[in-house]
Amino acid sequence: MCRLVAYSGEPIYLETQLSDPPRSLIRQSREARESHWTVNGDGCGVGWYGNREAPGLYRSVRPAWGDSNLLSICHQLRSPMFAGHIRAATAGEVATANCHPFAVGRRLFMHNGYIGGYTRIRRAIEMMIPADLYRYRKGASDSEAIFLIAMGRGMETDPIAAMAQTLSDIVALNADLDHNEPLELAAVHTDGESLWAFRWARHHIAPTLYHRAFGSGVVIASEPYDDQHSEWHAVPEDSVIVVRPDRSMEISPFLPRQRPARTASR
């Protein structure tokens, strides 16, 4: 599965969170500790906010451990809000368009997890993306589809309700097709001012997610990037973290509706 790190706080160099720590995101691309797969080498990406309205975005199919451009970006850029991601592909080929983060306007989204049985329901999932947002569908991953479906369900006004509705609709789709597949999600969404981090799963244990303070800011990560264990706090399953513009943080329950698959008739 994938690994991710996000930061919200006073402007700092990206390298302080993405490449400098002893168990950095870049090192996790080949030595992850809390992932289904140790190696996450199917691409990398970073999104950041600067002086312009839309975020900057760099994505590559190179593994993070061998991407000198990623290291240079992390060394040179300072930002108050940024998100880094390394990919282990579960749905969608190894291609730049399938690398995270994904962007629509001012919004960024990245995801660790998967839609079970995606290849069987992909066409139906695609139909859930609103027509006016389909022009942003550049790749073939389930992660990008989740983002665009959520955008069509009100992500710009109420990200928590939009994500809950999206996941509920995907679970209902599986039930309608009599599929009893898992759905796993650890995801980060931001508009450059606030940040939302979700941890939830159907049937399985949700992918790991942690938070910690860093100066006056907040870090969200798939796994701790150092050995300061007392600084890291696991995000509970079925929860969402909201980091506000003033860097205050709130953790709330996140419980999308679930409907079981139909019982086959005899």
PDB file of C-alpha atoms in Angstrom:
ATOM      1  CA  MET A   1       0.000   0.000   0.000  1.00  0.00           C
ATOM      2  CA  CYS A   2       1.023   3.647  -0.198  1.00  0.00           C
ATOM      3  CA  ARG A   3       2.569   5.999   2.363  1.00  0.00           C
ATOM      4  CA  LEU A   4       1.815   9.678   2.895  1.00  0.00           C
ATOM      5  CA  VAL A   5       2.850  12.719   4.946  1.00  0.00           C
ATOM      6  CA  ALA A   6       1.048  16.061   5.232  1.00  0.00           C
ATOM      7  CA  TYR A   7       1.970  19.232   7.105  1.00  0.00           C
ATOM      8  CA  SER A   8       0.017  22.334   8.164  1.00  0.00           C
ATOM      9  CA  GLY A   9       1.719  25.142  10.097  1.00  0.00           C
ATOM     10  CA  GLU A  10       4.209  27.956   9.753  1.00  0.00           C
ATOM     11  CA  PRO A  11       6.136  27.847   6.448  1.00  0.00           C
ATOM     12  CA  ILE A  12       8.970  25.297   6.574  1.00  0.00           C
ATOM     13  CA  TYR A  13      11.126  23.549   4.018  1.00  0.00           C
ATOM     14  CA  LEU A  14       9.496  20.433   2.618  1.00  0.00           C
ATOM     15  CA  GLU A  15      12.639  18.430   3.364  1.00  0.00           C
ATOM     16  CA  THR A  16      12.052  18.746   7.122  1.00  0.00           C
ATOM     17  CA  GLN A  17       9.082  16.380   6.761  1.00  0.00           C
ATOM     18  CA  LEU A  18       9.704  14.441   3.551  1.00  0.00           C
ATOM     19  CA  SER A  19      13.428  13.700   3.210  1.00  0.00           C
ATOM     20  CA  ASP A  20      15.415  14.686   6.327  1.00  0.00           C
ATOM     21  CA  PRO A  21      13.870  12.483   9.061  1.00  0.00           C
ATOM     22  CA  PRO A  22      15.634   9.164   9.740  1.00  0.00           C
ATOM     23  CA  ARG A  23      12.547   7.188   8.636  1.00  0.00           C
ATOM     24  CA  SER A  24      11.489   9.758   6.046  1.00  0.00           C
ATOM     25  CA  LEU A  25       8.821   9.259   3.408  1.00  0.00           C
ATOM     26  CA  ILE A  26      11.570   8.847   0.825  1.00  0.00           C
ATOM     27  CA  ARG A  27      13.206   6.108   2.882  1.00  0.00           C
ATOM     28  CA  GLN A  28       9.802   4.471   3.364  1.00  0.00           C
ATOM     29  CA  SER A  29       9.596   4.052  -0.410  1.00  0.00           C
ATOM     30  CA  ARG A  30      11.891   1.059   0.039  1.00  0.00           C
ATOM     31  CA  GLU A  31      11.747   0.353   3.788  1.00  0.00           C
ATOM     32  CA  ALA A  32       8.209   0.948   5.073  1.00  0.00           C
ATOM     33  CA  ARG A  33       7.554  -0.475   8.524  1.00  0.00           C
ATOM     34  CA  GLU A  34       3.754  -0.423   8.800  1.00  0.00           C
ATOM     35  CA  SER A  35       2.630  -1.199   5.269  1.00  0.00           C
ATOM     36  CA  HIS A  36       1.395  -4.385   3.580  1.00  0.00           C
ATOM     37  CA  TRP A  37       4.387  -3.946   1.274  1.00  0.00           C
ATOM     38  CA  THR A  38       7.846  -2.886   2.368  1.00  0.00           C
ATOM     39  CA  VAL A  39       8.587  -1.314  -1.028  1.00  0.00           C
ATOM     40  CA  ASN A  40       6.461   1.564  -2.320  1.00  0.00           C
ATOM     41  CA  GLY A  41       8.235   2.240  -5.602  1.00  0.00           C
ATOM     42  CA  ASP A  42       5.446   2.803  -8.142  1.00  0.00           C
ATOM     43  CA  GLY A  43       5.778   6.569  -8.214  1.00  0.00           C
ATOM     44  CA  CYS A  44       5.852   9.607  -5.961  1.00  0.00           C
ATOM     45  CA  GLY A  45       4.459  13.079  -5.704  1.00  0.00           C
ATOM     46  CA  VAL A  46       4.224  16.247  -3.681  1.00  0.00           C
ATOM     47  CA  GLY A  47       1.757  19.137  -3.641  1.00  0.00           C
ATOM     48  CA  TRP A  48       2.332  22.469  -1.922  1.00  0.00           C
ATOM     49  CA  TYR A  49       0.805  25.918  -1.490  1.00  0.00           C
ATOM     50  CA  GLY A  50       2.667  29.134  -2.213  1.00  0.00           C
ATOM     51  CA  ASN A  51       1.714  32.635  -3.342  1.00  0.00           C
ATOM     52  CA  ARG A  52      -0.600  31.568  -6.159  1.00  0.00           C
ATOM     53  CA  GLU A  53      -4.182  30.375  -5.907  1.00  0.00           C
ATOM     54  CA  ALA A  54      -3.631  26.837  -7.159  1.00  0.00           C
ATOM     55  CA  PRO A  55      -1.152  24.497  -5.451  1.00  0.00           C
ATOM     56  CA  GLY A  56       2.109  23.437  -7.030  1.00  0.00           C
ATOM     57  CA  LEU A  57       2.250  19.796  -8.037  1.00  0.00           C
ATOM     58  CA  TYR A  58       5.089  17.408  -8.862  1.00  0.00           C
ATOM     59  CA  ARG A  59       4.416  13.760  -9.727  1.00  0.00           C
ATOM     60  CA  SER A  60       6.676  11.108 -11.205  1.00  0.00           C
ATOM     61  CA  VAL A  61       6.698   7.377 -11.920  1.00  0.00           C
ATOM     62  CA  ARG A  62      10.220   7.201 -10.514  1.00  0.00           C
ATOM     63  CA  PRO A  63      10.531   5.631  -7.078  1.00  0.00           C
ATOM     64  CA  ALA A  64      11.115   8.324  -4.494  1.00  0.00           C
ATOM     65  CA  TRP A  65      14.465   6.864  -3.461  1.00  0.00           C
ATOM     66  CA  GLY A  66      15.856   7.525  -6.960  1.00  0.00           C
ATOM     67  CA  ASP A  67      14.179  10.818  -7.840  1.00  0.00           C
ATOM     68  CA  SER A  68      16.733  13.626  -7.623  1.00  0.00           C
ATOM     69  CA  ASN A  69      14.112  16.153  -8.786  1.00  0.00           C
ATOM     70  CA  LEU A  70      11.942  15.343  -5.776  1.00  0.00           C
ATOM     71  CA  LEU A  71      14.906  15.822  -3.449  1.00  0.00           C
ATOM     72  CA  SER A  72      15.709  19.185  -5.063  1.00  0.00           C
ATOM     73  CA  ILE A  73      12.117  20.391  -4.708  1.00  0.00           C
ATOM     74  CA  CYS A  74      12.054  19.368  -1.051  1.00  0.00           C
ATOM     75  CA  HIS A  75      15.355  21.163  -0.430  1.00  0.00           C
ATOM     76  CA  GLN A  76      14.356  24.431  -2.118  1.00  0.00           C
ATOM     77  CA  LEU A  77      10.678  24.963  -1.300  1.00  0.00           C
ATOM     78  CA  ARG A  78       9.080  26.368   1.830  1.00  0.00           C
ATOM     79  CA  SER A  79       5.334  26.114   2.394  1.00  0.00           C
ATOM     80  CA  PRO A  80       2.740  26.369   5.190  1.00  0.00           C
ATOM     81  CA  MET A  81       0.805  23.434   3.773  1.00  0.00           C
ATOM     82  CA  PHE A  82       2.096  20.493   1.753  1.00  0.00           C
ATOM     83  CA  ALA A  83       1.444  16.822   1.086  1.00  0.00           C
ATOM     84  CA  GLY A  84       3.819  14.052  -0.016  1.00  0.00           C
ATOM     85  CA  HIS A  85       2.960  10.569  -1.263  1.00  0.00           C
ATOM     86  CA  ILE A  86       4.712   7.384  -2.385  1.00  0.00           C
ATOM     87  CA  ARG A  87       2.760   4.761  -4.296  1.00  0.00           C
ATOM     88  CA  ALA A  88       2.424   0.985  -4.262  1.00  0.00           C
ATOM     89  CA  ALA A  89      -0.054   0.377  -7.078  1.00  0.00           C
ATOM     90  CA  THR A  90      -3.228  -1.611  -6.360  1.00  0.00           C
ATOM     91  CA  ALA A  91      -5.465  -0.207  -9.133  1.00  0.00           C
ATOM     92  CA  GLY A  92      -4.207   1.537 -12.245  1.00  0.00           C
ATOM     93  CA  GLU A  93      -0.921   1.068 -14.043  1.00  0.00           C
ATOM     94  CA  VAL A  94       2.353   2.717 -13.102  1.00  0.00           C
ATOM     95  CA  ALA A  95       1.825   6.084 -14.781  1.00  0.00           C
ATOM     96  CA  THR A  96       2.254   9.736 -13.808  1.00  0.00           C
ATOM     97  CA  ALA A  97      -1.501  10.304 -14.048  1.00  0.00           C
ATOM     98  CA  ASN A  98      -2.042   7.680 -11.340  1.00  0.00           C
ATOM     99  CA  CYS A  99       0.444   9.243  -8.902  1.00  0.00           C
ATOM    100  CA  HIS A 100      -0.779  11.295  -5.956  1.00  0.00           C
ATOM    101  CA  PRO A 101      -1.586  13.954  -4.886  1.00  0.00           C
ATOM    102  CA  PHE A 102      -4.495  14.766  -7.209  1.00  0.00           C
ATOM    103  CA  ALA A 103      -5.592  18.371  -7.699  1.00  0.00           C
ATOM    104  CA  VAL A 104      -8.816  20.111  -8.709  1.00  0.00           C
ATOM    105  CA  GLY A 105      -8.583  23.877  -8.516  1.00  0.00           C
ATOM    106  CA  ARG A 106      -7.212  24.745  -5.088  1.00  0.00           C
ATOM    107  CA  ARG A 107      -7.846  21.308  -3.602  1.00  0.00           C
ATOM    108  CA  LEU A 108      -5.430  18.422  -3.095  1.00  0.00           C
ATOM    109  CA  PHE A 109      -6.212  14.809  -2.264  1.00  0.00           C
ATOM    110  CA  MET A 110      -4.080  11.732  -1.584  1.00  0.00           C
ATOM    111  CA  HIS A 111      -5.052   8.262  -0.480  1.00  0.00           C
ATOM    112  CA  ASN A 112      -3.702   5.040   0.958  1.00  0.00           C
ATOM    113  CA  GLY A 113      -6.077   2.110   0.522  1.00  0.00           C
ATOM    114  CA  TYR A 114      -8.191   0.508  -2.178  1.00  0.00           C
ATOM    115  CA  ILE A 115     -11.652  -0.380  -3.424  1.00  0.00           C
ATOM    116  CA  GLY A 116     -11.918  -4.177  -3.318  1.00  0.00           C
ATOM    117  CA  GLY A 117     -12.876  -5.761  -6.635  1.00  0.00           C
ATOM    118  CA  TYR A 118     -12.277  -2.463  -8.421  1.00  0.00           C
ATOM    119  CA  THR A 119     -11.693  -3.983 -11.850  1.00  0.00           C
ATOM    120  CA  ARG A 120     -15.142  -5.605 -11.725  1.00  0.00           C
ATOM    121  CA  ILE A 121     -16.989  -2.413 -10.770  1.00  0.00           C
ATOM    122  CA  ARG A 122     -14.763   0.189 -12.422  1.00  0.00           C
ATOM    123  CA  ARG A 123     -17.297   1.084 -15.110  1.00  0.00           C
ATOM    124  CA  ALA A 124     -19.985   1.681 -12.486  1.00  0.00           C
ATOM    125  CA  ILE A 125     -17.544   3.718 -10.386  1.00  0.00           C
ATOM    126  CA  GLU A 126     -16.701   5.872 -13.407  1.00  0.00           C
ATOM    127  CA  MET A 127     -20.411   6.604 -13.857  1.00  0.00           C
ATOM    128  CA  MET A 128     -20.490   8.070 -10.341  1.00  0.00           C
ATOM    129  CA  ILE A 129     -18.128  10.893 -11.364  1.00  0.00           C
ATOM    130  CA  PRO A 130     -20.233  13.940 -12.387  1.00  0.00           C
ATOM    131  CA  ALA A 131     -19.947  14.943 -16.044  1.00  0.00           C
ATOM    132  CA  ASP A 132     -18.641  18.418 -15.220  1.00  0.00           C
ATOM    133  CA  LEU A 133     -15.772  16.908 -13.200  1.00  0.00           C
ATOM    134  CA  TYR A 134     -14.852  14.102 -15.569  1.00  0.00           C
ATOM    135  CA  ARG A 135     -12.411  16.380 -17.425  1.00  0.00           C
ATOM    136  CA  TYR A 136     -10.185  16.045 -14.348  1.00  0.00           C
ATOM    137  CA  ARG A 137     -10.085  12.253 -14.700  1.00  0.00           C
ATOM    138  CA  LYS A 138      -6.534  11.893 -16.016  1.00  0.00           C
ATOM    139  CA  GLY A 139      -5.656   8.406 -14.741  1.00  0.00           C
ATOM    140  CA  ALA A 140      -7.292   5.070 -14.006  1.00  0.00           C
ATOM    141  CA  SER A 141      -6.821   4.691 -10.254  1.00  0.00           C
ATOM    142  CA  ASP A 142      -9.552   4.083  -7.704  1.00  0.00           C
ATOM    143  CA  SER A 143      -8.030   6.868  -5.566  1.00  0.00           C
ATOM    144  CA  GLU A 144      -8.592   9.567  -8.180  1.00  0.00           C
ATOM    145  CA  ALA A 145     -12.127   8.263  -8.708  1.00  0.00           C
ATOM    146  CA  ILE A 146     -12.889   8.561  -4.972  1.00  0.00           C
ATOM    147  CA  PHE A 147     -11.653  12.168  -5.032  1.00  0.00           C
ATOM    148  CA  LEU A 148     -13.732  13.202  -8.027  1.00  0.00           C
ATOM    149  CA  ILE A 149     -16.853  11.462  -6.748  1.00  0.00           C
ATOM    150  CA  ALA A 150     -16.431  13.281  -3.429  1.00  0.00           C
ATOM    151  CA  MET A 151     -15.942  16.585  -5.241  1.00  0.00           C
ATOM    152  CA  GLY A 152     -19.292  15.983  -6.894  1.00  0.00           C
ATOM    153  CA  ARG A 153     -20.908  15.320  -3.521  1.00  0.00           C
ATOM    154  CA  GLY A 154     -19.949  18.624  -1.933  1.00  0.00           C
ATOM    155  CA  MET A 155     -16.263  18.378  -1.015  1.00  0.00           C
ATOM    156  CA  GLU A 156     -15.870  22.136  -1.423  1.00  0.00           C
ATOM    157  CA  THR A 157     -18.516  22.955   1.193  1.00  0.00           C
ATOM    158  CA  ASP A 158     -18.523  19.957   3.565  1.00  0.00           C
ATOM    159  CA  PRO A 159     -15.603  17.544   3.012  1.00  0.00           C
ATOM    160  CA  ILE A 160     -16.616  15.190   5.832  1.00  0.00           C
ATOM    161  CA  ALA A 161     -20.173  14.716   4.601  1.00  0.00           C
ATOM    162  CA  ALA A 162     -18.959  14.444   0.990  1.00  0.00           C
ATOM    163  CA  MET A 163     -16.445  11.716   1.804  1.00  0.00           C
ATOM    164  CA  ALA A 164     -18.952   9.831   3.964  1.00  0.00           C
ATOM    165  CA  GLN A 165     -21.518   9.935   1.147  1.00  0.00           C
ATOM    166  CA  THR A 166     -18.933   8.800  -1.402  1.00  0.00           C
ATOM    167  CA  LEU A 167     -17.890   5.776   0.632  1.00  0.00           C
ATOM    168  CA  SER A 168     -21.504   4.929   1.446  1.00  0.00           C
ATOM    169  CA  ASP A 169     -22.378   5.043  -2.253  1.00  0.00           C
ATOM    170  CA  ILE A 170     -19.464   2.760  -3.162  1.00  0.00           C
ATOM    171  CA  VAL A 171     -20.470   0.277  -0.447  1.00  0.00           C
ATOM    172  CA  ALA A 172     -24.070   0.411  -1.720  1.00  0.00           C
ATOM    173  CA  LEU A 173     -22.869  -0.184  -5.273  1.00  0.00           C
ATOM    174  CA  ASN A 174     -21.005  -3.293  -4.144  1.00  0.00           C
ATOM    175  CA  ALA A 175     -24.099  -4.466  -2.287  1.00  0.00           C
ATOM    176  CA  ASP A 176     -26.310  -3.911  -5.332  1.00  0.00           C
ATOM    177  CA  LEU A 177     -23.922  -6.032  -7.377  1.00  0.00           C
ATOM    178  CA  ASP A 178     -23.894  -8.654  -4.616  1.00  0.00           C
ATOM    179  CA  HIS A 179     -20.192  -8.112  -3.970  1.00  0.00           C
ATOM    180  CA  ASN A 180     -18.936  -8.248  -0.394  1.00  0.00           C
ATOM    181  CA  GLU A 181     -15.603  -6.552  -1.014  1.00  0.00           C
ATOM    182  CA  PRO A 182     -13.440  -4.598   1.436  1.00  0.00           C
ATOM    183  CA  LEU A 183     -12.843  -0.873   1.174  1.00  0.00           C
ATOM    184  CA  GLU A 184      -9.863   0.757   2.889  1.00  0.00           C
ATOM    185  CA  LEU A 185      -9.150   4.442   3.247  1.00  0.00           C
ATOM    186  CA  ALA A 186      -6.538   6.602   4.917  1.00  0.00           C
ATOM    187  CA  ALA A 187      -6.716   9.894   3.059  1.00  0.00           C
ATOM    188  CA  VAL A 188      -5.752  13.551   3.295  1.00  0.00           C
ATOM    189  CA  HIS A 189      -7.645  16.406   1.696  1.00  0.00           C
ATOM    190  CA  THR A 190      -6.815  20.117   1.874  1.00  0.00           C
ATOM    191  CA  ASP A 191      -7.921  23.407   0.372  1.00  0.00           C
ATOM    192  CA  GLY A 192      -4.711  25.172   1.388  1.00  0.00           C
ATOM    193  CA  GLU A 193      -6.292  26.589   4.553  1.00  0.00           C
ATOM    194  CA  SER A 194      -7.769  23.624   6.415  1.00  0.00           C
ATOM    195  CA  LEU A 195      -6.802  19.963   6.283  1.00  0.00           C
ATOM    196  CA  TRP A 196      -8.914  16.810   6.708  1.00  0.00           C
ATOM    197  CA  ALA A 197      -7.454  13.354   7.384  1.00  0.00           C
ATOM    198  CA  PHE A 198      -9.689  10.270   7.264  1.00  0.00           C
ATOM    199  CA  ARG A 199      -9.145   6.738   8.606  1.00  0.00           C
ATOM    200  CA  TRP A 200     -11.847   4.163   7.866  1.00  0.00           C
ATOM    201  CA  ALA A 201     -12.321   0.669   6.431  1.00  0.00           C
ATOM    202  CA  ARG A 202     -15.002  -1.884   5.615  1.00  0.00           C
ATOM    203  CA  HIS A 203     -14.243  -5.498   6.601  1.00  0.00           C
ATOM    204  CA  HIS A 204     -10.516  -4.862   7.200  1.00  0.00           C
ATOM    205  CA  ILE A 205      -8.433  -2.911   9.695  1.00  0.00           C
ATOM    206  CA  ALA A 206      -8.046   0.610   8.322  1.00  0.00           C
ATOM    207  CA  PRO A 207      -4.612   1.645   7.023  1.00  0.00           C
ATOM    208  CA  THR A 208      -2.406   3.196   9.696  1.00  0.00           C
ATOM    209  CA  LEU A 209      -2.462   6.942  10.268  1.00  0.00           C
ATOM    210  CA  TYR A 210      -0.728   9.082  12.902  1.00  0.00           C
ATOM    211  CA  HIS A 211      -0.571  12.717  13.959  1.00  0.00           C
ATOM    212  CA  ARG A 212       1.918  14.784  15.907  1.00  0.00           C
ATOM    213  CA  ALA A 213       2.739  18.397  16.683  1.00  0.00           C
ATOM    214  CA  PHE A 214       5.662  20.013  14.884  1.00  0.00           C
ATOM    215  CA  GLY A 215       6.409  23.469  16.245  1.00  0.00           C
ATOM    216  CA  SER A 216       3.104  25.319  16.044  1.00  0.00           C
ATOM    217  CA  GLY A 217       1.926  23.032  13.244  1.00  0.00           C
ATOM    218  CA  VAL A 218       0.526  19.532  12.761  1.00  0.00           C
ATOM    219  CA  VAL A 219       1.888  16.535  10.857  1.00  0.00           C
ATOM    220  CA  ILE A 220      -0.227  13.669   9.537  1.00  0.00           C
ATOM    221  CA  ALA A 221       1.620  10.512   8.438  1.00  0.00           C
ATOM    222  CA  SER A 222       1.020   6.885   7.524  1.00  0.00           C
ATOM    223  CA  GLU A 223       3.738   5.904   9.981  1.00  0.00           C
ATOM    224  CA  PRO A 224       6.164   7.716  12.305  1.00  0.00           C
ATOM    225  CA  TYR A 225       9.226   9.040  10.497  1.00  0.00           C
ATOM    226  CA  ASP A 226      11.440   9.024  13.593  1.00  0.00           C
ATOM    227  CA  ASP A 227      11.827   7.217  16.915  1.00  0.00           C
ATOM    228  CA  GLN A 228      10.251   9.928  19.081  1.00  0.00           C
ATOM    229  CA  HIS A 229       7.447   7.541  19.924  1.00  0.00           C
ATOM    230  CA  SER A 230       5.855   9.735  22.583  1.00  0.00           C
ATOM    231  CA  GLU A 231       5.292  12.490  19.998  1.00  0.00           C
ATOM    232  CA  TRP A 232       3.215  10.333  17.668  1.00  0.00           C
ATOM    233  CA  HIS A 233      -0.429   9.471  18.277  1.00  0.00           C
ATOM    234  CA  ALA A 234      -2.401   6.898  16.313  1.00  0.00           C
ATOM    235  CA  VAL A 235      -5.543   8.207  14.666  1.00  0.00           C
ATOM    236  CA  PRO A 236      -8.433   5.975  15.855  1.00  0.00           C
ATOM    237  CA  GLU A 237     -10.238   3.895  13.270  1.00  0.00           C
ATOM    238  CA  ASP A 238     -13.501   5.385  11.996  1.00  0.00           C
ATOM    239  CA  SER A 239     -12.227   8.911  12.637  1.00  0.00           C
ATOM    240  CA  VAL A 240     -11.545  12.169  10.852  1.00  0.00           C
ATOM    241  CA  ILE A 241      -9.038  14.825  11.901  1.00  0.00           C
ATOM    242  CA  VAL A 242      -9.698  18.462  11.038  1.00  0.00           C
ATOM    243  CA  VAL A 243      -6.818  20.947  11.216  1.00  0.00           C
ATOM    244  CA  ARG A 244      -8.136  24.509  11.031  1.00  0.00           C
ATOM    245  CA  PRO A 245      -6.298  27.585   9.660  1.00  0.00           C
ATOM    246  CA  ASP A 246      -5.318  28.552  13.228  1.00  0.00           C
ATOM    247  CA  ARG A 247      -3.714  25.027  13.525  1.00  0.00           C
ATOM    248  CA  SER A 248      -6.256  23.904  16.110  1.00  0.00           C
ATOM    249  CA  MET A 249      -7.069  20.219  15.666  1.00  0.00           C
ATOM    250  CA  GLU A 250     -10.201  18.176  16.296  1.00  0.00           C
ATOM    251  CA  ILE A 251     -10.773  14.405  16.023  1.00  0.00           C
ATOM    252  CA  SER A 252     -14.350  13.246  15.406  1.00  0.00           C
ATOM    253  CA  PRO A 253     -16.098   9.954  14.567  1.00  0.00           C
ATOM    254  CA  PHE A 254     -16.361   9.172  10.864  1.00  0.00           C
ATOM    255  CA  LEU A 255     -18.994   6.526  10.122  1.00  0.00           C
ATOM    256  CA  PRO A 256     -20.206   6.209   6.529  1.00  0.00           C
ATOM    257  CA  ARG A 257     -23.399   4.189   6.208  1.00  0.00           C
ATOM    258  CA  GLN A 258     -22.920   0.537   5.249  1.00  0.00           C
ATOM    259  CA  ARG A 259     -25.350  -1.863   3.641  1.00  0.00           C
ATOM    260  CA  PRO A 260     -24.621  -5.603   3.363  1.00  0.00           C
ATOM    261  CA  ALA A 261     -24.680  -7.443   0.061  1.00  0.00           C
ATOM    262  CA  ARG A 262     -27.986  -9.080  -0.862  1.00  0.00           C
ATOM    263  CA  THR A 263     -28.494 -12.711   0.092  1.00  0.00           C
ATOM    264  CA  ALA A 264     -28.638 -14.782  -3.072  1.00  0.00           C
ATOM    265  CA  SER A 265     -32.153 -16.057  -3.835  1.00  0.00           C
ATOM    266  CA  ARG A 266     -32.778 -19.793  -4.004  1.00  0.00           C
TER     267      ARG A 266
END
